[in-house]
Coordinates of C-alpha atoms in Angstrom, one line a residue:
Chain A
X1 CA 21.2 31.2 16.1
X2 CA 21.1 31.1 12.0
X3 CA 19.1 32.8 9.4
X4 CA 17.3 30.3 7.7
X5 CA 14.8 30.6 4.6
X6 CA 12.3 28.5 3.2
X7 CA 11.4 29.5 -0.6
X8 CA 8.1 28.0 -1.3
X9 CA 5.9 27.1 1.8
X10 CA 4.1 24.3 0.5
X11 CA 3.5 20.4 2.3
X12 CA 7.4 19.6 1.9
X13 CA 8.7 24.1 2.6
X14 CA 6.0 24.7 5.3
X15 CA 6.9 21.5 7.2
X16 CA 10.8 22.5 7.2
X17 CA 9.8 25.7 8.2
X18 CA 7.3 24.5 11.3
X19 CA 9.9 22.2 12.1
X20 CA 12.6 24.2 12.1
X21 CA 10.5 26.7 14.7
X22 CA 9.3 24.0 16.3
X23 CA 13.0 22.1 17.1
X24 CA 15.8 24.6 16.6
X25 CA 16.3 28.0 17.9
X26 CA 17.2 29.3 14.3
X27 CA 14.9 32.3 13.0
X28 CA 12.9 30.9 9.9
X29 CA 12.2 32.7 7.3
X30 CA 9.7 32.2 4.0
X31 CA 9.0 33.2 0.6
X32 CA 6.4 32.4 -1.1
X33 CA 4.2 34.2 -3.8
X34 CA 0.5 33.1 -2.5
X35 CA -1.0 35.7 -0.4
X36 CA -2.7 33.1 1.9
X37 CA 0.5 31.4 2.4
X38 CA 2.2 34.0 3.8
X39 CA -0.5 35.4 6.1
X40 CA -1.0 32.2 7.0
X41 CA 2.9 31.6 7.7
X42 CA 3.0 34.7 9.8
X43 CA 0.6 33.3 12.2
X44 CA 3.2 30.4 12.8
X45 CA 6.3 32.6 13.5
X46 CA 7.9 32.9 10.0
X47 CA 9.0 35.5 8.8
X48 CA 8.0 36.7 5.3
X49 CA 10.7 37.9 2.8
X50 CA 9.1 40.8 0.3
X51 CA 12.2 41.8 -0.9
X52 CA 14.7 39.2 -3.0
X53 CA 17.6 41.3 -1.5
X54 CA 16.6 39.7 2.0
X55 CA 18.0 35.9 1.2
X56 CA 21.8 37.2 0.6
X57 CA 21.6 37.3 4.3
X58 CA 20.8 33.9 5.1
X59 CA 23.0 30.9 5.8
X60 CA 20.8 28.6 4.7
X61 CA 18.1 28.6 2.0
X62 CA 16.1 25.9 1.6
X63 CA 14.3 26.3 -1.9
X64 CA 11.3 23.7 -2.0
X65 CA 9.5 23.8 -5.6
X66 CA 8.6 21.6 -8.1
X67 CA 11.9 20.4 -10.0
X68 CA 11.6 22.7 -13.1
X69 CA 10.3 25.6 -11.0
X70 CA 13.9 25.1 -8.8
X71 CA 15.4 25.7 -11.7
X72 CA 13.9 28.7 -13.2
X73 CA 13.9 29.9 -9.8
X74 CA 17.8 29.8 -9.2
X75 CA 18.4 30.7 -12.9
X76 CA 16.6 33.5 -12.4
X77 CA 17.7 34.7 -8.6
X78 CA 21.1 33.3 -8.3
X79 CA 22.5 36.8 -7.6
X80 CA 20.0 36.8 -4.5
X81 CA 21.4 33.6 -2.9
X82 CA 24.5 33.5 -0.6
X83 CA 26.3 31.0 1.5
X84 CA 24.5 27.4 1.7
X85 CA 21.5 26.9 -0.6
X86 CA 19.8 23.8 -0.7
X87 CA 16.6 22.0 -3.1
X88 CA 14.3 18.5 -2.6
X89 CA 13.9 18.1 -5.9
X90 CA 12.5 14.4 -6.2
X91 CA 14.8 13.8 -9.4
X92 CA 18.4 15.1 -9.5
X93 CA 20.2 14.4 -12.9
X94 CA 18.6 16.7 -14.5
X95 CA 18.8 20.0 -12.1
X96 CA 22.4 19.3 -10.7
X97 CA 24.6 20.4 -12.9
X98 CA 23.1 23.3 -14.1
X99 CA 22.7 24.8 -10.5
X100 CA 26.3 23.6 -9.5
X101 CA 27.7 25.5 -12.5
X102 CA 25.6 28.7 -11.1
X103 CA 27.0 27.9 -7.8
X104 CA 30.5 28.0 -9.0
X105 CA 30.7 31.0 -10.9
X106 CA 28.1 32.9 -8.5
X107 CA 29.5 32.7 -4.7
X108 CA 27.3 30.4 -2.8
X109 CA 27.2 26.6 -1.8
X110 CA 25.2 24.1 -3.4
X111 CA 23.8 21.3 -1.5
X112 CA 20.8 19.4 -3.0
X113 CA 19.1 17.0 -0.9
X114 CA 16.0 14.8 -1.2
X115 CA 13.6 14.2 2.2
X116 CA 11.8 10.9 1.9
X117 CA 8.1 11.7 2.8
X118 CA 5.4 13.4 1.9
X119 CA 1.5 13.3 2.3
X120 CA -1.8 12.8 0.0
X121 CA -2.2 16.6 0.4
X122 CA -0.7 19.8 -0.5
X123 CA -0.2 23.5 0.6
X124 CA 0.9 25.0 3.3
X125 CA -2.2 24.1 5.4
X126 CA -1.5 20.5 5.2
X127 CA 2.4 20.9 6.1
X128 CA 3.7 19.7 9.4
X129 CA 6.5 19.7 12.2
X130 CA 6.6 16.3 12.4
X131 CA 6.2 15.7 8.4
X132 CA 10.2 14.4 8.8
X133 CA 10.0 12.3 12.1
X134 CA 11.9 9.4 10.9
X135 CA 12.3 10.1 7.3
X136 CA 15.6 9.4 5.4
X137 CA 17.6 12.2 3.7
X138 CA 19.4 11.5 0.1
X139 CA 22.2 13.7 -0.1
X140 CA 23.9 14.6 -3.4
X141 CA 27.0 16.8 -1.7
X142 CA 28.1 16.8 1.1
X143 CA 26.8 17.8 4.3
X144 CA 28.5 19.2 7.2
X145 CA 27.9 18.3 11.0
X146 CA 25.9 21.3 11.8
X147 CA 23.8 20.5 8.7
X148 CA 23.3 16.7 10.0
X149 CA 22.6 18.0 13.3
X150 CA 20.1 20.6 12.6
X151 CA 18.3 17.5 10.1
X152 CA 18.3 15.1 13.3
X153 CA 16.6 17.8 15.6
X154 CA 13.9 17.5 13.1
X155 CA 13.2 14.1 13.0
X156 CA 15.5 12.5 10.2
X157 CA 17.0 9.5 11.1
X158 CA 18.3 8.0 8.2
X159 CA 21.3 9.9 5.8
X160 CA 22.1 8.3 2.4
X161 CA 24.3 9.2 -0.1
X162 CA 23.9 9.1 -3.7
X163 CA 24.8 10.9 -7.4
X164 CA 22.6 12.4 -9.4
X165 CA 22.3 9.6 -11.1
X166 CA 22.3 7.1 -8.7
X167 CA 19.5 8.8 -6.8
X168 CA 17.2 9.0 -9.8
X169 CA 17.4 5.2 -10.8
X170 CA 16.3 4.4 -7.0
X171 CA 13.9 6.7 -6.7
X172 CA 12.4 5.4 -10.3
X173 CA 12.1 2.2 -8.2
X174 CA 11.3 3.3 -4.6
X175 CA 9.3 6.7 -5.6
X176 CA 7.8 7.0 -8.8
X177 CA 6.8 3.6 -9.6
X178 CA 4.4 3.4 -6.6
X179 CA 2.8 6.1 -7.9
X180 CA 2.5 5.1 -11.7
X181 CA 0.9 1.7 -10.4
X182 CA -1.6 2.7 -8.3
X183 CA -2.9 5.2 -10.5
X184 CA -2.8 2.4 -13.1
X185 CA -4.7 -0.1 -10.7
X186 CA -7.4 2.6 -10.0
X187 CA -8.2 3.1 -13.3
X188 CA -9.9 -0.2 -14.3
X189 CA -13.4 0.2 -14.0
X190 CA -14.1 -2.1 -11.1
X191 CA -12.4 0.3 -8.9
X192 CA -15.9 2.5 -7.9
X193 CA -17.7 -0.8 -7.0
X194 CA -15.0 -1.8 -4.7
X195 CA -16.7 -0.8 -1.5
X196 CA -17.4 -3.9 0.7
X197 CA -15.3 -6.1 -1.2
X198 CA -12.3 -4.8 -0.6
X199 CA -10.1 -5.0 2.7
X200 CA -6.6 -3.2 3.3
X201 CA -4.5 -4.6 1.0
X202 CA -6.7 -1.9 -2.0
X203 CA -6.4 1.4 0.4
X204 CA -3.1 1.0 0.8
X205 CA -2.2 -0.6 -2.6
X206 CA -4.1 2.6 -4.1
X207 CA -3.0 5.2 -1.7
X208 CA -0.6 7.1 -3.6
X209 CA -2.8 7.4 -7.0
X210 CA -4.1 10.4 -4.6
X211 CA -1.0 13.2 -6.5
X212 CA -0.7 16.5 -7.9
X213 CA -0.6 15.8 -12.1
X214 CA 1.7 18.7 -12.8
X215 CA 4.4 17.8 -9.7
X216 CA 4.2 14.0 -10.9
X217 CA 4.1 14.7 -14.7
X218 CA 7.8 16.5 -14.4
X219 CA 8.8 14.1 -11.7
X220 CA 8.2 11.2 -14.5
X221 CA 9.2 13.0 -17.4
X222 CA 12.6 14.5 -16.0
X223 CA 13.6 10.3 -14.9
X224 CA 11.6 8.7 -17.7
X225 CA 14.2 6.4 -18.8
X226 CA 14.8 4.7 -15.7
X227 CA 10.6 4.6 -14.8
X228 CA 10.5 3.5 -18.5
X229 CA 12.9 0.8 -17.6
X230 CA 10.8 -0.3 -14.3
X231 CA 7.9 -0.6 -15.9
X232 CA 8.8 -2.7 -18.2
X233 CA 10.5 -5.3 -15.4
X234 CA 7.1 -5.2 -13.7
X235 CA 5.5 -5.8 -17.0
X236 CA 7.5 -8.4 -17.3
X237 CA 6.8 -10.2 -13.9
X238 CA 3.4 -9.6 -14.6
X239 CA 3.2 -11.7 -17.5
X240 CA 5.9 -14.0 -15.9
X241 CA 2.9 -14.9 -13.3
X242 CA 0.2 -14.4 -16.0
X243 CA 1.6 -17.5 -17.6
X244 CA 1.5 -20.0 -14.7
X245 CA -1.9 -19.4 -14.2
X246 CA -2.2 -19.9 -18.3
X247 CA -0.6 -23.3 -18.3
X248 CA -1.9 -24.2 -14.5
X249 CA 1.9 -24.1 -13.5
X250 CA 1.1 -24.7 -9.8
X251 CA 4.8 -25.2 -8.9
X252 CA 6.4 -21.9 -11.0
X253 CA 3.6 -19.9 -9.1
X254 CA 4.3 -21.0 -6.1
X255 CA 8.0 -20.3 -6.7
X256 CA 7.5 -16.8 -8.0
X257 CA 5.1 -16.0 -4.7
X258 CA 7.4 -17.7 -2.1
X259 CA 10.8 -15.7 -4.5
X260 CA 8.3 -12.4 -3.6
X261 CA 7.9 -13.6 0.1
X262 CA 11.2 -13.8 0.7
X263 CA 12.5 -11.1 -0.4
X264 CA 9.9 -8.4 0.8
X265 CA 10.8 -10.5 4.3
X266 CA 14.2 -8.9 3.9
X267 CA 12.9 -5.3 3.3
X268 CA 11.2 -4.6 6.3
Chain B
X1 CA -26.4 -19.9 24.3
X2 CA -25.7 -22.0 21.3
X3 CA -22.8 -24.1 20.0
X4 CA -20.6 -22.9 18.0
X5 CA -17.6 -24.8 16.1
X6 CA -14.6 -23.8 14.2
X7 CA -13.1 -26.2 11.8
X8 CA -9.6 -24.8 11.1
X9 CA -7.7 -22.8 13.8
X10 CA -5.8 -20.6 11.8
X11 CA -5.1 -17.0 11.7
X12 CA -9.1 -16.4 10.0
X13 CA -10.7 -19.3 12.6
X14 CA -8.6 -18.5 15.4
X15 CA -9.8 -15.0 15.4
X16 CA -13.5 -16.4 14.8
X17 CA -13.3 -18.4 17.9
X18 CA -11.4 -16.0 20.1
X19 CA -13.8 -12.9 18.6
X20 CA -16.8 -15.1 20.0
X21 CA -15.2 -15.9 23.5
X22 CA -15.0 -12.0 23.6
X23 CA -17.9 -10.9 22.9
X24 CA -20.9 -13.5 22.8
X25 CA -22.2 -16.0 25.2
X26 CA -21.7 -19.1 23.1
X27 CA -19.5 -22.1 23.7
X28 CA -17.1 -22.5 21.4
X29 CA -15.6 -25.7 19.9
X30 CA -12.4 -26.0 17.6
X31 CA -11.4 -29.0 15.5
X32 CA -7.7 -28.7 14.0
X33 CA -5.4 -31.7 13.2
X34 CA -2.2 -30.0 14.6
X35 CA -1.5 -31.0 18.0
X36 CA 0.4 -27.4 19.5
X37 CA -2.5 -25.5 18.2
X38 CA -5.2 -27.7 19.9
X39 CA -3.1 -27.2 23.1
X40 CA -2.6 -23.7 22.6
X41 CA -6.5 -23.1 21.7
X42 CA -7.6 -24.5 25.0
X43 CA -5.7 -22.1 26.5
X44 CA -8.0 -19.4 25.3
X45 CA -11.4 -21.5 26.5
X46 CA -11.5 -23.2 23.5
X47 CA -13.7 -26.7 23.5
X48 CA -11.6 -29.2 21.5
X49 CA -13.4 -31.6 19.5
X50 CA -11.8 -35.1 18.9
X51 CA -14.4 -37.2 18.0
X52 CA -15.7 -35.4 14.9
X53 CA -19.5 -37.0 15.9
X54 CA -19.8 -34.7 17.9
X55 CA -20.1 -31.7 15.2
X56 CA -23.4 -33.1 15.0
X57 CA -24.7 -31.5 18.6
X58 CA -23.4 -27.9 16.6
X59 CA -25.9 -25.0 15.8
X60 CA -23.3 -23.5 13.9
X61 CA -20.2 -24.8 11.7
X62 CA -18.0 -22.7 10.1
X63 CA -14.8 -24.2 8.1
X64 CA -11.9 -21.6 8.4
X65 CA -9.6 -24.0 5.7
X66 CA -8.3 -23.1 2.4
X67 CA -10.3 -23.4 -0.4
X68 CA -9.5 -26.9 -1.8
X69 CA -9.4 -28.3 1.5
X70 CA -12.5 -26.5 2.8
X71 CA -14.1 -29.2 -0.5
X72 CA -12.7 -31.8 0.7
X73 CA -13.4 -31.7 4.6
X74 CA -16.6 -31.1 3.4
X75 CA -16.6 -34.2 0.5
X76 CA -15.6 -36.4 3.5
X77 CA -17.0 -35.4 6.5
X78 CA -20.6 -34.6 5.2
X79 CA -22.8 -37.0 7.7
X80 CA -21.4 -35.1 10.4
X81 CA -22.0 -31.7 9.6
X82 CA -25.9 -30.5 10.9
X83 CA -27.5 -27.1 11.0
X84 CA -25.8 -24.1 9.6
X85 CA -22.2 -24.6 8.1
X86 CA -20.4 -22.1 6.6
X87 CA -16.9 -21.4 5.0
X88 CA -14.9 -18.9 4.5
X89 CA -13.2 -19.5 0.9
X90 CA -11.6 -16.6 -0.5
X91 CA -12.8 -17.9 -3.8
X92 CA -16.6 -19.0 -4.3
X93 CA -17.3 -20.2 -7.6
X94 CA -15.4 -23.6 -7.8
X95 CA -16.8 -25.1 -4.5
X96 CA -20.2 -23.2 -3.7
X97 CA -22.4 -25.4 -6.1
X98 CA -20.1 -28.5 -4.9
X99 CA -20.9 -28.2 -1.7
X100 CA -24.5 -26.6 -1.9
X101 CA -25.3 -29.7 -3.8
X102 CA -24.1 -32.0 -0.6
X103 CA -26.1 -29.9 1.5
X104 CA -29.1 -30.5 -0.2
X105 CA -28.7 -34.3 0.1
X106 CA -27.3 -34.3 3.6
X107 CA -29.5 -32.2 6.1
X108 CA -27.9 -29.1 6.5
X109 CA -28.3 -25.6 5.8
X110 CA -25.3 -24.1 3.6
X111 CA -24.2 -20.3 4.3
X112 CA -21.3 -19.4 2.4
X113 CA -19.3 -16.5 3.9
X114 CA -16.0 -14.2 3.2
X115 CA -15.0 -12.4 5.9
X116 CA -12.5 -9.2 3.9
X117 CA -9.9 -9.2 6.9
X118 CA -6.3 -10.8 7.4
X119 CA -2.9 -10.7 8.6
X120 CA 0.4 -10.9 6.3
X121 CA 1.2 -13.4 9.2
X122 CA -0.3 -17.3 10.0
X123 CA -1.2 -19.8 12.2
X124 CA -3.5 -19.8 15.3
X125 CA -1.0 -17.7 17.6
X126 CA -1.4 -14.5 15.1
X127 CA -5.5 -15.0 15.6
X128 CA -6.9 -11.9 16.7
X129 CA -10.0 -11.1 18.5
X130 CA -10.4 -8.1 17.0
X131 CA -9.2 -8.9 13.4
X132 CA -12.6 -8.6 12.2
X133 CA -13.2 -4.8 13.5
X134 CA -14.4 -2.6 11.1
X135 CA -14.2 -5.4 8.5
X136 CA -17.1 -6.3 5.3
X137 CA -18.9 -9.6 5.3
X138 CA -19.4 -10.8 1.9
X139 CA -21.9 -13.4 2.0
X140 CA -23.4 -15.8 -0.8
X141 CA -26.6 -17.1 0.3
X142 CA -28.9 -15.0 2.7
X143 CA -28.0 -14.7 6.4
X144 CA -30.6 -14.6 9.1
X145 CA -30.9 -11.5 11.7
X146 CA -29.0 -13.7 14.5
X147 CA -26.6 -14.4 12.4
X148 CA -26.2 -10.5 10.8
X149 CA -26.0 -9.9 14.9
X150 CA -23.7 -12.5 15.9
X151 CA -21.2 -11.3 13.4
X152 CA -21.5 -7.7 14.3
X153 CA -21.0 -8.4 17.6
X154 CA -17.6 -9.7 16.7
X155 CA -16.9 -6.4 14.8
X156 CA -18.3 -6.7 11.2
X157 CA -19.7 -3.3 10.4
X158 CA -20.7 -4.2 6.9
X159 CA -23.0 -7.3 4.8
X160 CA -22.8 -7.3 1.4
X161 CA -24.4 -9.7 -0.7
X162 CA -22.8 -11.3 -3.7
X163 CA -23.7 -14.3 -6.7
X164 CA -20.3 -16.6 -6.5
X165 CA -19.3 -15.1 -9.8
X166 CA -19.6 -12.0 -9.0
X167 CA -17.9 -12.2 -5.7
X168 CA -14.7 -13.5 -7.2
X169 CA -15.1 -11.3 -10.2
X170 CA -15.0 -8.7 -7.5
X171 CA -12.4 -10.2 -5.3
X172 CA -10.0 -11.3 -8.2
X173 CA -9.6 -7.2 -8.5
X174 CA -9.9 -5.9 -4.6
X175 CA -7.7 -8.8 -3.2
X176 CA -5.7 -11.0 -5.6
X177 CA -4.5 -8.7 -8.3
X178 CA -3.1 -6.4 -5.2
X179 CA -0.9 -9.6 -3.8
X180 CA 0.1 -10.3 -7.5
X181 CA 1.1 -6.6 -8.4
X182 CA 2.7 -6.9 -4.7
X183 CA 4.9 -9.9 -5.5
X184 CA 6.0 -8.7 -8.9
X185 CA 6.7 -5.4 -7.9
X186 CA 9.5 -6.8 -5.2
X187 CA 10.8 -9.2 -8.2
X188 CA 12.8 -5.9 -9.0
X189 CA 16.3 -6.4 -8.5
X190 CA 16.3 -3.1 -6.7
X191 CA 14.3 -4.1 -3.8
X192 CA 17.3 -5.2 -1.9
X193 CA 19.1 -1.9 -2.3
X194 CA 16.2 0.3 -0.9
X195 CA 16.8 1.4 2.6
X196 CA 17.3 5.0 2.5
X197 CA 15.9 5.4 -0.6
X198 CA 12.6 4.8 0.6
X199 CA 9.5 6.0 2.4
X200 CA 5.8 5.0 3.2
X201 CA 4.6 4.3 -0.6
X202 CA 6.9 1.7 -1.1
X203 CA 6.4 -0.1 1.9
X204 CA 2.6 -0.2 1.6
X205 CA 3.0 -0.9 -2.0
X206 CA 4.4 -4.3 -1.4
X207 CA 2.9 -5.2 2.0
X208 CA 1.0 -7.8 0.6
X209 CA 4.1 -9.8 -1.0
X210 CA 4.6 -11.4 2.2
X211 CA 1.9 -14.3 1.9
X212 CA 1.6 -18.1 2.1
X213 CA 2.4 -19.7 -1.3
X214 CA 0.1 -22.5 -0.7
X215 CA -2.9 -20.8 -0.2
X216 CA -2.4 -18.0 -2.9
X217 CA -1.2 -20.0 -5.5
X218 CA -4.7 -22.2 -5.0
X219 CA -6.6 -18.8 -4.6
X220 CA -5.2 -17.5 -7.7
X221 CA -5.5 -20.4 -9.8
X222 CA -9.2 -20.9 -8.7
X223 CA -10.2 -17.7 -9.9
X224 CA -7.4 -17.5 -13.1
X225 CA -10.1 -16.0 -15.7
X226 CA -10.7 -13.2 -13.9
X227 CA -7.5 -12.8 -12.5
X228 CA -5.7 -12.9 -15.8
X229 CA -8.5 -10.4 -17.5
X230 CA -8.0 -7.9 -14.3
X231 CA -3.6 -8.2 -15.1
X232 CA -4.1 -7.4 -18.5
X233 CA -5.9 -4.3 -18.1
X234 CA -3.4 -3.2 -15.2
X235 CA -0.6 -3.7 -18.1
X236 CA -2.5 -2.6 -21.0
X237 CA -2.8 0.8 -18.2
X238 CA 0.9 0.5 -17.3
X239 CA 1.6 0.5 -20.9
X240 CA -0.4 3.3 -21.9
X241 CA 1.5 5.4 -19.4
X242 CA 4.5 4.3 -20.7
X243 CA 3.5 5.4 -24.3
X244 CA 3.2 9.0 -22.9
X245 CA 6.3 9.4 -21.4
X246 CA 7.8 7.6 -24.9
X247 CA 6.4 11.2 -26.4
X248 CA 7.0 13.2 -23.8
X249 CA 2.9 14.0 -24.3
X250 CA 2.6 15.9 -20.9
X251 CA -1.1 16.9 -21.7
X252 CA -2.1 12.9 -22.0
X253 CA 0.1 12.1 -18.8
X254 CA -1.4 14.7 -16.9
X255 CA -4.9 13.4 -18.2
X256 CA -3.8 9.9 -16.9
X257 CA -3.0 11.2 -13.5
X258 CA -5.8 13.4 -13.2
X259 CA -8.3 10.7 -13.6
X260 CA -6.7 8.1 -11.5
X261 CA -6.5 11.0 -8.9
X262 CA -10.1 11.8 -9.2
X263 CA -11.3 8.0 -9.1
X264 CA -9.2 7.7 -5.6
X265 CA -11.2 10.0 -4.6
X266 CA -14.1 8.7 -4.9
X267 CA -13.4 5.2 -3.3
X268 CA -12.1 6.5 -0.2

């Protein structure tokens, strides 16, 4: 039985923290700064840390805030943190090796990590146990067999590893661009009289323009040059396929869509 | 009890024909040139029509083709086509006035439909009797209460009337441009390297790449004014995003989000 702490009980922190009561016998604990939060996490069997001093006893602290929030956080507390500490920050390169250097020179091990899902709503009210069932980890450093284990009780299934670096030019690609189109696709004006003219393929094309502005504004800004970058490829497809209709080039179309078929066939 | 034939057993008339086995007390006929299909649709009850004079005895026609060959069934096959026919064209403003024209000569009445359902697979063996739970019924020219009731039977929950222009100004935006952002967005080289990277947004984001490269090429083409109006605005969008991460203007990016965010909202 390990100490565990969650900072920041939000969708991603509350869902660890639910899961982690939920599927191991490992006493959770939580720190947040919202009053709601943590009556509202008492009522599920975490424990609330009040006093900083608390999280030098914990093997593991898992710190789930926004990416520059992470930072200020651990710059700020990094006397507070012991043995394995852990963040999800959604992009990487720019967080790494400033907490790394903090770990070196300040006793405790760094392990970042980033858990593939996520919902269309936020808080602590809206996390869930089974918010990981079947999600994919990145891993930056690392992790040992207990860690794996304890991530497998909880419902990952997938464990990939990647740099800094590596991690943010995928996620550019796999993450971020989702979002930056759908919110793009919603804002043409025709969007508000979609209803009854439109089937699945708008719900789910659209789904993810649903975000928090301020987490998604850092996200973007912290990897802009690789979103920059696949933006501009998409641009260009667009106007690839753009063309063919132009000049009524029946047979490019067709190659582009079948290129498109294929490939997504290989996907999933 | 009336008569009711399907002209095209594909995944769209397939599920027509199976959907009114289900659930009303018509007999249903089929016409389809592929042999396996024919055998297979008798299977499911399915009267198979051979002798196309006999499309004459029908109280109800509807052609479940794609669009260009829905105008030409219909350019050839005119003398034996009586009562109601319908079709099902995904684009309306190339072959409604073609065809309402024949039916004014020839003696029958002309409904033209668009049922907003489908399948990212094909053919007469992914027909579904239930494909069209839940789903809209665009519809041109006005349907009659037994007709509004047939179709509800079979699951349609909702009739919306449209002109043929503004249907496919409509559907160019809720339909096309989402397989066409689909398709380019799996052009990405990266596409191939994103297991593990990836979660739900991703995978609904290009759900709609997987599509037949005959009919959408057609589809797209058909309707390429509107299509290539609604792809410039999603890049003059994409590129206005871009701009603000170029400055690093937070405020503007944030505004971007925000709004997309808020117009989501809305729609769903």
């Amino acid at each position: 039985m390990k100490k565990i702490a969650i900072v920041g009980l939000g969708l991603m922190g509350g869902s660890f923290a639910k899961a982690f009561i939920e599927y191991s016998d490992n006493i959770v604990y939580g720190y947040d700064i919202d009053e709601k939060t943590k009556k509202s996490a008492k009522n599920f069997g975490i424990k609330i840390i009040e006093d900083k001093n608390e999280l030098k006893k914990m093997d593991l602290t898992i710190i789930c805030l926004n990416p520059l929030t992470i930072k200020n956080f651990v710059g700020k507390n990094y006397k507070y943190l012991s043995k394995t500490v852990m963040e999800i920050s959604g992009v990487k390169n720019n967080l790494h090796p400033y907490i790394k250097k903090l770990s070196e020179k300040y006793s405790f091990v760094y392990k970042s990590i980033h858990p593939m899902a996520g919902r269309e709503v936020y808080g602590f009210e809206s996390s869930l146990k089974d918010l990981y069932k079947n999600a994919s980890m990145i891993y930056v450093d690392d992790l040992d067999d207990e860690e794996i284990s304890l991530f497998k009780k909880i419902g990952f299934n997938k464990f990939v590893k990647a740099s800094p670096k590596k991690h943010d030019e995928m996620i550019s690609f796999t993450s971020q661009l989702c979002h930056v189109i759908s919110n793009a696709y919603v804002l043409n004006q025709k969007s508000i009289y979609h209803d009854g003219f439109s089937a699945g393929s708008l719900k789910d094309m659209t789904r993810v323009s649903k975000i928090d502005e301020n987490l998604w504004s850092e996200l973007f800004l912290l990897n802009k040059d690789f979103l920059i970058e696949d933006i501009n490829t998409m641009i260009e497809n667009l106007e690839e396929l753009k063309n063919d209709l132009k000049n009524n080039d029946v047979d490019r179309l067709k190659a582009q869509l079948k290129k498109g078929n294929d490939i997504r066939k290989k996907m999933w």
